[in-house]
Amino acid sequence: MLLERHELNKERLRELKLDTQNMKKFSAYFSEMTEMLLFLNDVYDTNPKSLEQLKAWNREWYQKISTESYANCFGNPEFCVQNFGVEYGQIFAFLYAEMRSGFVYAVEGRLFDLVIQNELFLEIYQLFLAEEDGPEKIRQIIFDHMRDYSEDVYEYRIREQLDPSMTFATDIVMKSDLTDPDILYQYGEYISENEIRTLNYLNSLPREEICAMAKTYVEGFHEGFIINNIDMSPKRTVNIRYTIGFEPVVREAIRQFAEIGLAPIIYRSGASSLTKGLVKTGYISSSPNPQYEYDHRYDQTLYFDNRFMKHKLECYRNAYEHYREEAYVFAGPACMETFGEKPFLPVSKETSLKLSKKQQELSVEFQIKASEIVNEYIKPDQRSFTIIAYPIPEIGDDFEEIFKEVVKVNTLDKKMYREIQQYLIDALDQALEVHIKGAGNNQTDLYIAMHEMKDPSAETNFENCLADVNIPVGEVFTSPKLAGTNGVLHVGEVYLRDLKFIDLRLTFEDGMITDYTCKNFETEEENRAFMKENLLYNRETLPMGEFAVGTNTTAYAMAKKYDILYKLPILIVEKMGPHFAVGDTCYSHSEETKVYNPDGKEIVAKYNERSEEGEYFQCHTDITIPYEEIDSIKAVCLGGREIFVIEKGRFVLPGTETLNEPLTEIC
């Protein structure tokens, strides 16, 4: 039946190709769309697909939305609106982007996804041929299509996140000749010089170095179960997330995970508007055009309403119920991130689809309820994770040197940091509040309230973080008490989830954000909208979920040496100064799991006033102030006594002076 629909779609597209000249002002659009779908169907039908063909197709496909071609691309909302007006233009840009997700389906051999995309386009095309078109009719077709097929789409999406028998990517990693960079085109994702040069570089390393990198990654994941006293014996699978090009490390990691009884689950980041999110989850590659992706971040605007939200939640629950056994044996994600891309400052376009205020509220409601469903089937206190990061060649001419330095940073001496960080914890545990003051142009002036401990001899507010799940080593962190946490957090420049924020400023009252702004755009309205979308995730406010003091001055010295401070991921940057997370605490949904520091003290600051009431926000975004922008960090104790931890960007607490040694190298 599916093959019959596929053949009918191809036949109809070939017929319509002859009719496009009759579409008047829309002829150029429908002609290109028809050619695009015929191309996708040809890709699907070609079997076997040679590496040479995959490479040629890849280059041809992604060139259409490249930065150089984007000004006159139908995927550009500005271009579409200029040519077709607002109502048609926004819909056409959406439809173009939706059809473009079909390339990965054609390469992977996912006929169902390809067929329903063809049918959506053909149904809309038929409206125009019959001269029955109109924006509302098109919107209704899109809504009906998304609703009708969402159950199948979401069941497949959740299955590929839980079922190790879906081995498309695993087979590429384990069965391909990794010495040939052309094997990367088998994924269907955009392949740039970053992916090719990364693979070539990793292939040049001795096998023992690849094994050591994989060991750091796998052991970090395994230690998460040990440190948090989680029984790993029922677990059978692990989700491996990585950037294409790291296959030599991933292959070795799969072997090492097998030694601890875990099979790999590897799936791509969502491609269509139904499955993609603001954050990419799965295996990824470089972006062919970040502005294109930014322009289409809210494409679901065309069909996302209360009816659709409820249906989507029902689909989620049905799918998880169907795969409940697979969910039970899932151990969690092991994430290998990358950094070094050229800074991306997005252009905010009036022509891009945006969520209405009601849709923003619905999206928040969906995130909360969807998270509850996931946590029902994959218990937060029964899973672990790990996360590590490496540079990509785009970071600059010193790529190979930086890569080696990052490997060293990821494997620093845990014992030394454990002892030094204990001095910090012992001091900070005496505090009623911690005062952080910025230096120079940094306007930070924050008071962080600490929880009261019932028995300080056996309890602590701060976790001694030692590069188990969170690599590299180098921080002590806590969940602040919201009441009494007040002041301003300011950072001159910071990258959060691949977006650059200039002069980010947050004001807190009793631990909640009461004001926010930045200076990315000319108007305050644009700046606040950008902050609300990309930091508050369409909420009116968020709590401060974490306060930490980063101790990895070795990483900081590396960043200054190679001038890459603002290219590093937050995973490393958060270890390079004090940082503050907005959103949930680090113990979200796992507060009742007892956790102990190496000194035997139980960590008790795991709730805040919101999480105690069962209120969660499904986000956690870290914001770091570099050492050079810190005037002081001090513990304010009972009676007004002060204990300085950092002064003028240097550690001054007795027992922590060793941390300053890497900093002297950059003075």
XYZ file of C-alpha atoms in Angstrom:
667
model
C 0.000 0.000 0.000
C 2.796 2.432 0.904
C 4.676 1.617 -2.294
C 1.509 2.193 -4.306
C 1.078 5.633 -2.737
C 4.729 6.361 -3.482
C 4.309 5.466 -7.169
C 1.115 7.516 -7.424
C 2.862 10.510 -5.874
C 5.693 10.299 -8.398
C 3.279 10.010 -11.300
C 1.239 12.995 -10.085
C 4.377 15.104 -9.552
C 5.560 14.393 -13.090
C 2.165 15.496 -14.411
C 2.143 18.641 -12.297
C 5.606 19.534 -13.479
C 4.001 20.316 -16.826
C 1.312 22.493 -15.215
C 3.506 24.816 -13.169
C 3.678 27.432 -15.901
C -0.085 27.911 -15.452
C 0.312 28.917 -11.811
C 0.871 32.590 -12.685
C 2.771 34.377 -9.909
C 3.223 31.119 -7.992
C 4.748 29.190 -10.905
C 8.401 29.594 -9.853
C 7.623 28.372 -6.330
C 5.620 25.313 -7.350
C 8.090 24.456 -10.089
C 10.989 24.373 -7.631
C 8.979 22.433 -5.046
C 7.953 19.842 -7.634
C 11.556 19.405 -8.774
C 12.642 19.090 -5.152
C 10.200 16.271 -4.394
C 11.008 14.420 -7.615
C 14.674 14.639 -6.619
C 13.897 13.168 -3.181
C 11.902 10.322 -4.673
C 14.765 9.530 -7.043
C 17.182 9.455 -4.108
C 14.913 7.030 -2.268
C 14.465 4.808 -5.321
C 18.187 4.547 -6.065
C 19.469 1.317 -4.564
C 22.164 0.678 -3.712
C 23.331 4.228 -3.094
C 27.044 4.619 -3.716
C 29.183 6.909 -1.569
C 29.924 8.950 -4.680
C 26.197 9.468 -5.317
C 25.485 10.321 -1.671
C 28.271 12.905 -1.698
C 27.005 14.563 -4.886
C 23.410 14.608 -3.661
C 24.464 16.037 -0.302
C 26.328 18.940 -1.859
C 23.547 19.732 -4.297
C 20.826 19.525 -1.647
C 22.351 21.704 1.043
C 23.741 24.301 -1.365
C 20.170 25.546 -1.896
C 19.945 26.876 1.685
C 23.567 27.913 2.083
C 24.379 31.393 3.321
C 25.383 32.369 -0.204
C 22.067 31.259 -1.731
C 19.682 32.150 1.089
C 18.739 35.704 0.080
C 16.781 34.363 -2.920
C 15.688 31.071 -1.389
C 12.033 30.101 -0.915
C 13.020 28.858 2.538
C 13.799 32.457 3.497
C 10.601 33.971 4.965
C 11.685 37.451 3.872
C 12.065 36.382 0.252
C 8.741 34.525 0.263
C 6.843 37.404 1.852
C 8.358 39.885 -0.618
C 7.160 37.731 -3.509
C 3.829 36.407 -2.237
C 2.688 38.659 0.611
C 2.595 37.854 4.328
C -0.090 35.158 4.482
C 1.005 33.112 1.486
C 4.701 33.902 1.979
C 4.890 32.544 5.524
C 2.994 29.395 4.556
C 5.186 28.807 1.487
C 8.393 29.260 3.511
C 7.053 26.752 6.063
C 6.115 24.254 3.363
C 9.533 24.608 1.731
C 11.322 23.857 5.023
C 8.986 20.959 5.765
C 9.716 19.345 2.408
C 13.467 19.868 2.869
C 13.437 17.535 5.864
C 12.716 14.788 3.342
C 16.333 14.374 2.273
C 17.334 12.492 5.413
C 14.249 10.291 5.024
C 15.130 9.487 1.412
C 18.706 8.604 2.325
C 17.700 6.552 5.361
C 14.950 4.742 3.438
C 12.004 5.994 5.498
C 9.277 5.695 2.888
C 6.341 6.554 5.166
C 7.755 9.963 6.050
C 8.553 10.673 2.406
C 5.092 9.623 1.209
C 3.153 11.791 3.647
C 5.307 14.811 2.788
C 4.588 14.299 -0.906
C 0.880 14.004 -0.175
C 0.801 17.214 1.887
C 2.381 19.169 -0.958
C 0.146 17.604 -3.590
C -3.010 18.384 -1.633
C -2.024 22.049 -1.335
C -0.963 22.183 -4.970
C -4.352 20.819 -6.011
C -6.079 23.716 -4.260
C -4.215 26.166 -6.461
C -4.895 24.207 -9.632
C -8.605 24.220 -8.805
C -8.375 27.920 -7.947
C -9.832 27.151 -4.525
C -6.772 28.333 -2.649
C -6.801 30.661 0.332
C -4.566 30.977 3.400
C -7.182 29.597 5.791
C -7.868 26.569 3.608
C -4.140 25.856 3.375
C -3.733 26.216 7.133
C -6.580 23.765 7.684
C -4.972 21.230 5.343
C -1.693 21.581 7.249
C -3.426 21.184 10.614
C -5.379 18.118 9.493
C -2.246 16.553 8.000
C -0.154 17.088 11.114
C -2.878 15.785 13.396
C -3.727 12.769 11.213
C -0.130 11.562 10.984
C 1.252 12.718 14.325
C 0.454 9.450 16.097
C 2.574 7.472 13.621
C 5.332 10.088 13.590
C 5.592 10.314 17.381
C 5.421 6.559 17.888
C 8.340 6.162 15.477
C 10.247 9.005 17.139
C 9.896 7.509 20.604
C 10.660 4.017 19.342
C 13.949 5.177 17.779
C 14.844 6.767 21.138
C 14.332 3.486 23.013
C 14.773 0.536 20.647
C 18.357 -0.671 20.031
C 17.227 -2.778 17.067
C 16.954 0.417 14.994
C 20.551 0.406 13.849
C 20.792 2.799 10.886
C 23.435 5.036 12.520
C 24.980 2.257 14.616
C 25.675 0.320 11.429
C 27.412 3.342 9.883
C 29.662 3.612 12.946
C 30.420 -0.087 13.346
C 30.466 -1.405 9.764
C 31.901 1.417 7.656
C 35.510 1.919 6.648
C 36.205 4.900 8.888
C 39.389 5.734 6.998
C 37.227 6.978 4.113
C 35.586 10.325 4.993
C 32.969 9.803 2.274
C 31.226 7.311 4.564
C 29.884 10.337 6.467
C 27.500 11.079 3.593
C 25.559 7.922 4.521
C 23.802 9.841 7.308
C 22.096 12.298 4.954
C 23.015 15.199 7.241
C 24.989 18.184 5.975
C 28.690 17.313 5.782
C 31.167 20.187 5.966
C 34.919 20.471 6.338
C 34.357 20.261 10.105
C 33.090 16.693 9.923
C 35.653 15.558 7.348
C 38.668 17.121 9.064
C 37.554 15.841 12.476
C 37.337 12.274 11.187
C 40.715 12.572 9.472
C 42.319 13.965 12.616
C 40.910 11.245 14.859
C 42.095 8.623 12.371
C 45.619 10.040 12.732
C 45.696 9.455 16.497
C 47.146 6.283 18.046
C 44.514 3.730 18.992
C 45.386 4.030 22.686
C 44.430 7.729 22.613
C 41.065 6.950 21.023
C 40.506 4.251 23.649
C 41.411 6.671 26.437
C 38.944 9.287 25.151
C 36.205 6.664 24.984
C 37.093 5.415 28.459
C 36.738 8.883 29.984
C 33.312 9.165 28.358
C 32.038 5.692 29.287
C 33.426 5.728 32.833
C 31.822 9.124 33.427
C 28.457 7.610 32.565
C 29.038 4.493 34.663
C 30.222 6.486 37.677
C 26.954 8.402 37.647
C 25.187 5.220 38.741
C 27.815 4.430 41.375
C 28.012 7.911 42.939
C 24.235 8.339 43.036
C 23.654 4.817 44.398
C 21.507 3.780 41.426
C 21.109 0.086 40.637
C 22.313 -0.370 37.061
C 21.598 -4.103 36.841
C 18.187 -3.745 35.098
C 19.589 -1.409 32.437
C 20.312 -2.631 28.922
C 20.602 0.436 26.655
C 22.339 3.810 26.441
C 21.664 6.671 24.037
C 24.889 7.891 22.417
C 24.702 11.475 21.147
C 27.551 12.912 19.122
C 28.564 15.157 16.261
C 29.278 13.428 12.954
C 33.026 13.012 12.467
C 33.648 11.444 15.888
C 32.938 7.890 14.715
C 36.329 6.437 15.816
C 35.626 7.462 19.417
C 31.972 6.427 19.201
C 32.914 2.982 17.834
C 35.261 2.385 20.757
C 32.670 3.748 23.218
C 30.093 1.268 21.880
C 32.559 -1.552 22.596
C 33.226 -0.279 26.108
C 29.522 0.217 26.847
C 28.981 -3.392 25.776
C 31.455 -4.447 28.481
C 29.134 -2.980 31.123
C 26.060 -4.531 29.509
C 24.681 -1.586 27.533
C 23.678 -1.617 23.858
C 23.714 1.624 21.844
C 20.686 3.629 20.787
C 21.633 6.229 18.182
C 19.099 8.464 16.453
C 19.261 11.680 14.480
C 18.075 15.054 15.714
C 14.500 15.814 14.686
C 14.103 17.015 11.101
C 10.475 18.041 10.535
C 8.459 20.624 12.447
C 6.702 17.784 14.282
C 9.908 16.377 15.760
C 12.495 19.155 15.968
C 12.852 21.373 19.023
C 14.737 24.497 20.013
C 17.554 22.231 21.213
C 18.935 19.548 18.893
C 18.800 16.101 20.467
C 20.478 13.151 18.771
C 23.404 12.905 16.392
C 24.040 16.161 14.558
C 26.390 17.864 12.115
C 27.372 21.442 11.382
C 24.560 23.705 10.247
C 24.490 24.589 6.541
C 22.940 27.920 7.570
C 22.173 28.848 11.212
C 19.937 31.718 10.102
C 17.743 29.300 8.127
C 17.306 27.155 11.215
C 16.622 30.215 13.362
C 14.010 31.489 10.904
C 12.146 28.169 11.134
C 12.407 27.536 14.872
C 8.676 28.130 15.389
C 7.220 26.588 12.240
C 4.718 24.664 14.378
C 2.959 28.023 14.830
C 0.821 27.161 11.790
C -0.908 24.261 13.534
C -0.055 24.304 17.253
C -3.155 25.005 19.321
C -4.835 23.518 22.386
C -6.404 20.695 20.359
C -3.088 19.735 18.830
C -1.250 19.964 22.155
C -3.688 17.569 23.822
C -3.467 15.176 20.886
C 0.332 15.299 20.934
C 0.389 14.469 24.651
C -1.966 11.556 24.006
C 0.369 10.317 21.253
C 3.335 10.568 23.628
C 1.591 8.572 26.322
C 0.410 5.889 23.919
C 3.898 5.513 22.466
C 5.608 5.279 25.856
C 3.026 2.784 27.019
C 3.708 0.705 23.924
C 7.471 0.802 24.611
C 7.293 0.737 28.383
C 9.641 -2.280 28.657
C 12.244 -0.568 26.487
C 11.859 2.570 28.610
C 12.427 0.622 31.814
C 15.803 -0.757 30.675
C 17.016 2.594 29.293
C 20.015 3.854 31.286
C 20.157 7.441 29.976
C 22.049 9.606 27.473
C 25.805 9.843 26.973
C 26.459 13.137 25.194
C 29.550 14.140 23.253
C 29.251 17.816 22.362
C 31.424 20.004 20.153
C 32.395 23.652 20.079
C 34.323 26.151 18.004
C 31.754 27.315 15.444
C 31.908 30.892 14.255
C 29.767 33.061 16.546
C 26.181 33.301 15.344
C 24.247 36.508 15.933
C 20.730 35.821 14.642
C 18.721 38.337 12.670
C 15.220 38.657 14.075
C 12.784 38.830 11.149
C 9.242 40.124 11.279
C 8.427 37.711 8.481
C 9.350 34.574 10.474
C 6.572 32.611 12.121
C 6.329 33.316 15.850
C 4.259 31.834 18.626
C 1.356 33.950 19.832
C 1.085 34.645 23.556
C -1.472 31.851 23.824
C 0.801 29.462 21.926
C 3.707 30.395 24.195
C 1.584 29.439 27.190
C 0.565 26.195 25.507
C 4.184 25.357 24.667
C 5.139 25.779 28.330
C 2.198 23.624 29.384
C 3.198 20.981 26.853
C 6.810 20.902 28.070
C 5.638 20.375 31.640
C 3.141 17.627 30.830
C 5.383 15.872 28.312
C 8.175 15.809 30.877
C 5.803 14.242 33.396
C 4.986 11.480 30.903
C 8.660 10.792 30.178
C 9.491 10.733 33.895
C 6.663 8.274 34.517
C 8.251 5.724 32.173
C 11.940 6.650 32.537
C 12.359 7.391 36.242
C 14.819 10.263 36.841
C 16.184 8.583 39.965
C 16.840 5.369 38.016
C 18.893 6.787 35.160
C 22.169 8.625 34.667
C 23.932 10.663 31.995
C 27.311 12.001 31.040
C 28.430 14.923 28.926
C 31.823 15.802 27.464
C 32.947 18.234 24.747
C 35.665 18.552 22.097
C 36.584 21.250 19.546
C 35.929 21.126 15.817
C 38.316 22.439 13.106
C 36.312 25.643 12.643
C 37.790 26.843 15.941
C 40.889 27.972 14.021
C 44.382 27.151 12.841
C 45.331 25.780 16.276
C 42.627 23.102 16.137
C 44.912 20.128 16.748
C 46.762 21.831 19.609
C 43.483 22.923 21.186
C 42.076 19.406 20.812
C 45.052 17.969 22.716
C 44.663 20.625 25.423
C 40.972 19.809 25.800
C 41.774 16.112 26.186
C 44.122 17.075 29.044
C 41.469 19.306 30.610
C 38.967 16.433 30.427
C 41.349 14.153 32.347
C 42.720 16.407 35.121
C 43.641 14.904 38.508
C 40.361 14.353 40.381
C 42.121 13.750 43.708
C 43.781 17.166 43.683
C 40.506 18.921 42.861
C 38.573 16.923 45.446
C 40.879 18.160 48.199
C 40.971 21.787 47.027
C 37.220 21.952 46.468
C 36.626 20.615 49.969
C 38.250 23.794 51.362
C 35.741 25.816 49.349
C 32.820 23.757 50.587
C 33.906 23.993 54.208
C 33.983 27.787 53.898
C 30.760 28.170 51.918
C 28.878 25.871 54.295
C 29.369 28.511 56.992
C 27.511 31.119 54.940
C 24.042 32.497 55.450
C 24.457 34.044 52.029
C 27.146 34.387 49.373
C 27.871 37.796 47.845
C 29.164 37.997 44.257
C 30.420 41.356 43.009
C 31.497 42.103 39.428
C 34.649 44.014 38.467
C 35.147 46.805 35.936
C 32.231 46.982 33.506
C 30.579 43.905 34.974
C 27.575 45.121 36.969
C 26.881 41.895 38.852
C 25.856 42.428 42.466
C 24.150 39.318 43.795
C 23.335 37.857 47.190
C 22.680 34.094 47.095
C 20.771 32.719 50.088
C 21.913 29.396 51.553
C 19.743 26.672 53.042
C 19.999 26.034 56.768
C 21.492 22.678 57.707
C 20.145 20.702 60.657
C 23.449 18.953 61.342
C 26.486 20.654 59.710
C 28.749 17.887 60.991
C 26.969 15.371 58.730
C 25.415 17.589 56.065
C 26.554 20.005 53.355
C 24.911 22.441 50.953
C 27.482 21.999 48.157
C 28.318 19.052 45.924
C 31.996 18.360 45.255
C 31.779 17.845 41.472
C 34.588 15.604 40.194
C 34.034 14.916 36.477
C 31.829 11.877 36.764
C 28.710 12.648 34.746
C 29.755 16.245 34.130
C 33.177 16.385 32.434
C 35.620 18.113 32.989
C 36.316 18.379 36.708
C 36.075 21.669 38.525
C 33.100 23.070 40.451
C 31.218 23.051 43.709
C 27.510 23.743 43.360
C 24.312 24.103 45.330
C 20.598 24.768 44.937
C 20.045 28.260 46.368
C 17.285 29.133 48.757
C 15.028 31.413 46.723
C 13.874 33.686 49.545
C 16.695 36.153 50.123
C 18.391 35.583 46.745
C 18.423 39.083 45.292
C 20.360 41.316 42.944
C 21.682 41.674 39.405
C 23.516 39.131 37.251
C 25.370 40.700 34.328
C 27.656 39.240 31.672
C 29.175 41.309 28.858
C 29.208 38.448 26.351
C 28.076 34.841 26.627
C 27.040 31.985 24.336
C 24.040 29.930 25.393
C 22.887 27.034 23.200
C 24.848 28.371 20.208
C 23.355 31.879 20.481
C 25.392 34.937 21.407
C 24.025 37.254 24.101
C 25.512 40.743 24.458
C 25.280 42.526 27.817
C 22.932 39.939 29.280
C 21.333 41.282 32.446
C 18.965 39.502 34.855
C 17.390 40.941 37.990
C 16.357 38.555 40.790
C 13.973 39.112 43.671
C 13.584 36.253 46.125
C 15.259 33.969 43.619
C 12.926 34.688 40.688
C 13.716 36.696 37.563
C 11.812 39.977 37.701
C 13.519 41.760 34.815
C 15.694 40.779 31.864
C 17.361 42.388 28.887
C 20.360 42.303 26.561
C 21.821 44.482 23.799
C 21.668 42.166 20.795
C 19.222 44.359 18.895
C 18.447 48.025 18.470
C 15.161 48.088 20.378
C 14.362 46.985 23.912
C 11.285 45.181 22.603
C 13.417 42.986 20.341
C 15.951 42.310 23.102
C 13.304 41.252 25.607
C 11.578 39.054 23.032
C 14.906 37.364 22.233
C 15.562 36.769 25.935
C 12.083 35.435 26.565
C 12.279 33.005 23.646
C 15.824 31.750 24.150
C 16.494 32.002 27.896
C 13.098 31.918 29.603
C 11.638 29.589 26.947
C 8.468 31.673 26.694
C 7.854 31.824 30.445
C 7.300 35.033 32.370
C 9.926 34.112 34.949
C 12.317 31.386 36.090
C 14.000 30.666 39.431
C 17.705 30.550 40.091
C 18.197 26.799 40.147
C 21.932 26.627 40.801
C 24.853 28.609 42.145
C 28.381 27.266 41.652
C 32.001 28.256 41.921
C 34.098 26.914 39.048
C 37.676 25.906 39.868
C 39.118 24.764 36.536
C 41.677 27.500 36.076
C 43.621 25.201 33.732
C 40.719 25.364 31.266
C 40.561 29.133 31.715
C 44.271 29.501 30.974
C 43.827 27.384 27.837
C 40.922 29.588 26.736
C 42.974 32.755 27.182
C 46.064 31.275 25.519
C 44.194 30.430 22.330
C 41.681 33.287 22.574
C 38.702 30.921 22.535
C 36.940 31.925 25.749
C 33.729 32.782 23.923
C 33.862 29.709 21.706
C 33.931 27.215 24.570
C 30.713 25.379 25.501
C 29.021 26.123 28.785
C 30.041 22.615 29.898
C 33.639 23.864 30.158
C 32.934 27.552 30.745
C 30.838 26.782 33.831
C 34.007 25.425 35.464
C 35.856 28.716 34.762
C 34.256 31.118 37.233
C 31.079 31.467 39.267
C 28.005 30.352 37.407
C 24.296 30.570 37.914
C 21.606 28.438 36.325
C 18.090 29.632 35.649
C 15.430 26.937 35.674
C 15.341 23.701 37.634
C 17.932 22.590 40.157
C 20.576 19.989 39.311
C 18.546 17.465 41.321
C 15.281 17.939 39.436
C 12.904 15.006 40.058
C 15.630 13.147 41.990
C 15.633 15.093 45.236
C 14.844 12.072 47.380
C 17.909 10.154 46.169
C 20.551 10.446 48.879
C 23.834 11.840 47.553
C 27.097 12.103 49.507
C 30.356 13.956 49.003
C 33.683 12.104 49.223
C 34.001 13.289 52.867
C 30.853 11.341 53.718
C 28.556 14.324 54.257
C 25.089 14.150 52.745
C 24.167 16.892 50.267
C 20.903 18.359 51.561
C 20.371 21.505 49.437
C 18.497 19.786 46.614
C 15.080 21.423 46.730
C 14.053 25.045 46.451
C 10.700 26.556 47.343
C 9.280 25.853 43.864
C 10.430 22.248 43.525
C 9.217 21.497 47.072
C 5.732 22.283 45.761
C 6.256 19.985 42.772
C 6.750 22.853 40.311
C 9.350 22.195 37.608
C 10.338 24.200 34.542
C 12.024 21.588 32.272
C 15.023 23.800 31.595
C 18.400 24.555 33.187
C 20.633 27.167 31.544
C 24.057 27.955 33.019
C 25.480 31.485 32.840
C 29.140 32.003 33.815
C 31.069 35.119 34.782
C 34.766 34.771 33.802
C 37.343 35.156 36.599
C 38.616 38.425 35.128
C 35.157 39.994 35.549
C 34.920 39.089 39.251
C 35.811 41.567 41.965
C 34.953 39.230 44.836
C 33.055 36.203 46.051
C 32.606 36.000 49.790
C 30.662 33.940 52.286
C 28.661 36.153 54.642
C 28.321 34.268 57.913
C 26.374 34.627 61.149
C 27.137 37.945 62.833
C 28.379 39.520 59.606
C 31.689 37.642 59.509
C 33.049 37.399 55.962
C 35.159 34.699 54.331
C 36.607 35.718 50.969
C 36.854 32.980 48.372
C 37.912 35.080 45.382
C 39.306 38.618 45.269
C 40.320 40.479 42.104
C 39.816 37.342 40.056
C 42.114 35.164 42.183
C 41.435 32.447 44.771
C 42.377 33.733 48.223
C 40.863 31.092 50.505
C 43.627 29.156 52.286
C 44.057 25.747 50.660
C 42.950 26.923 47.207
C 46.015 28.941 46.180
C 47.206 26.182 43.821
C 44.325 27.104 41.526
C 46.017 30.416 40.763
C 49.104 28.787 39.217
C 47.605 28.408 35.694
C 46.374 32.001 35.911
C 49.894 33.360 36.432
C 50.850 31.956 33.024
C 48.406 34.305 31.270
C 49.231 37.513 33.156
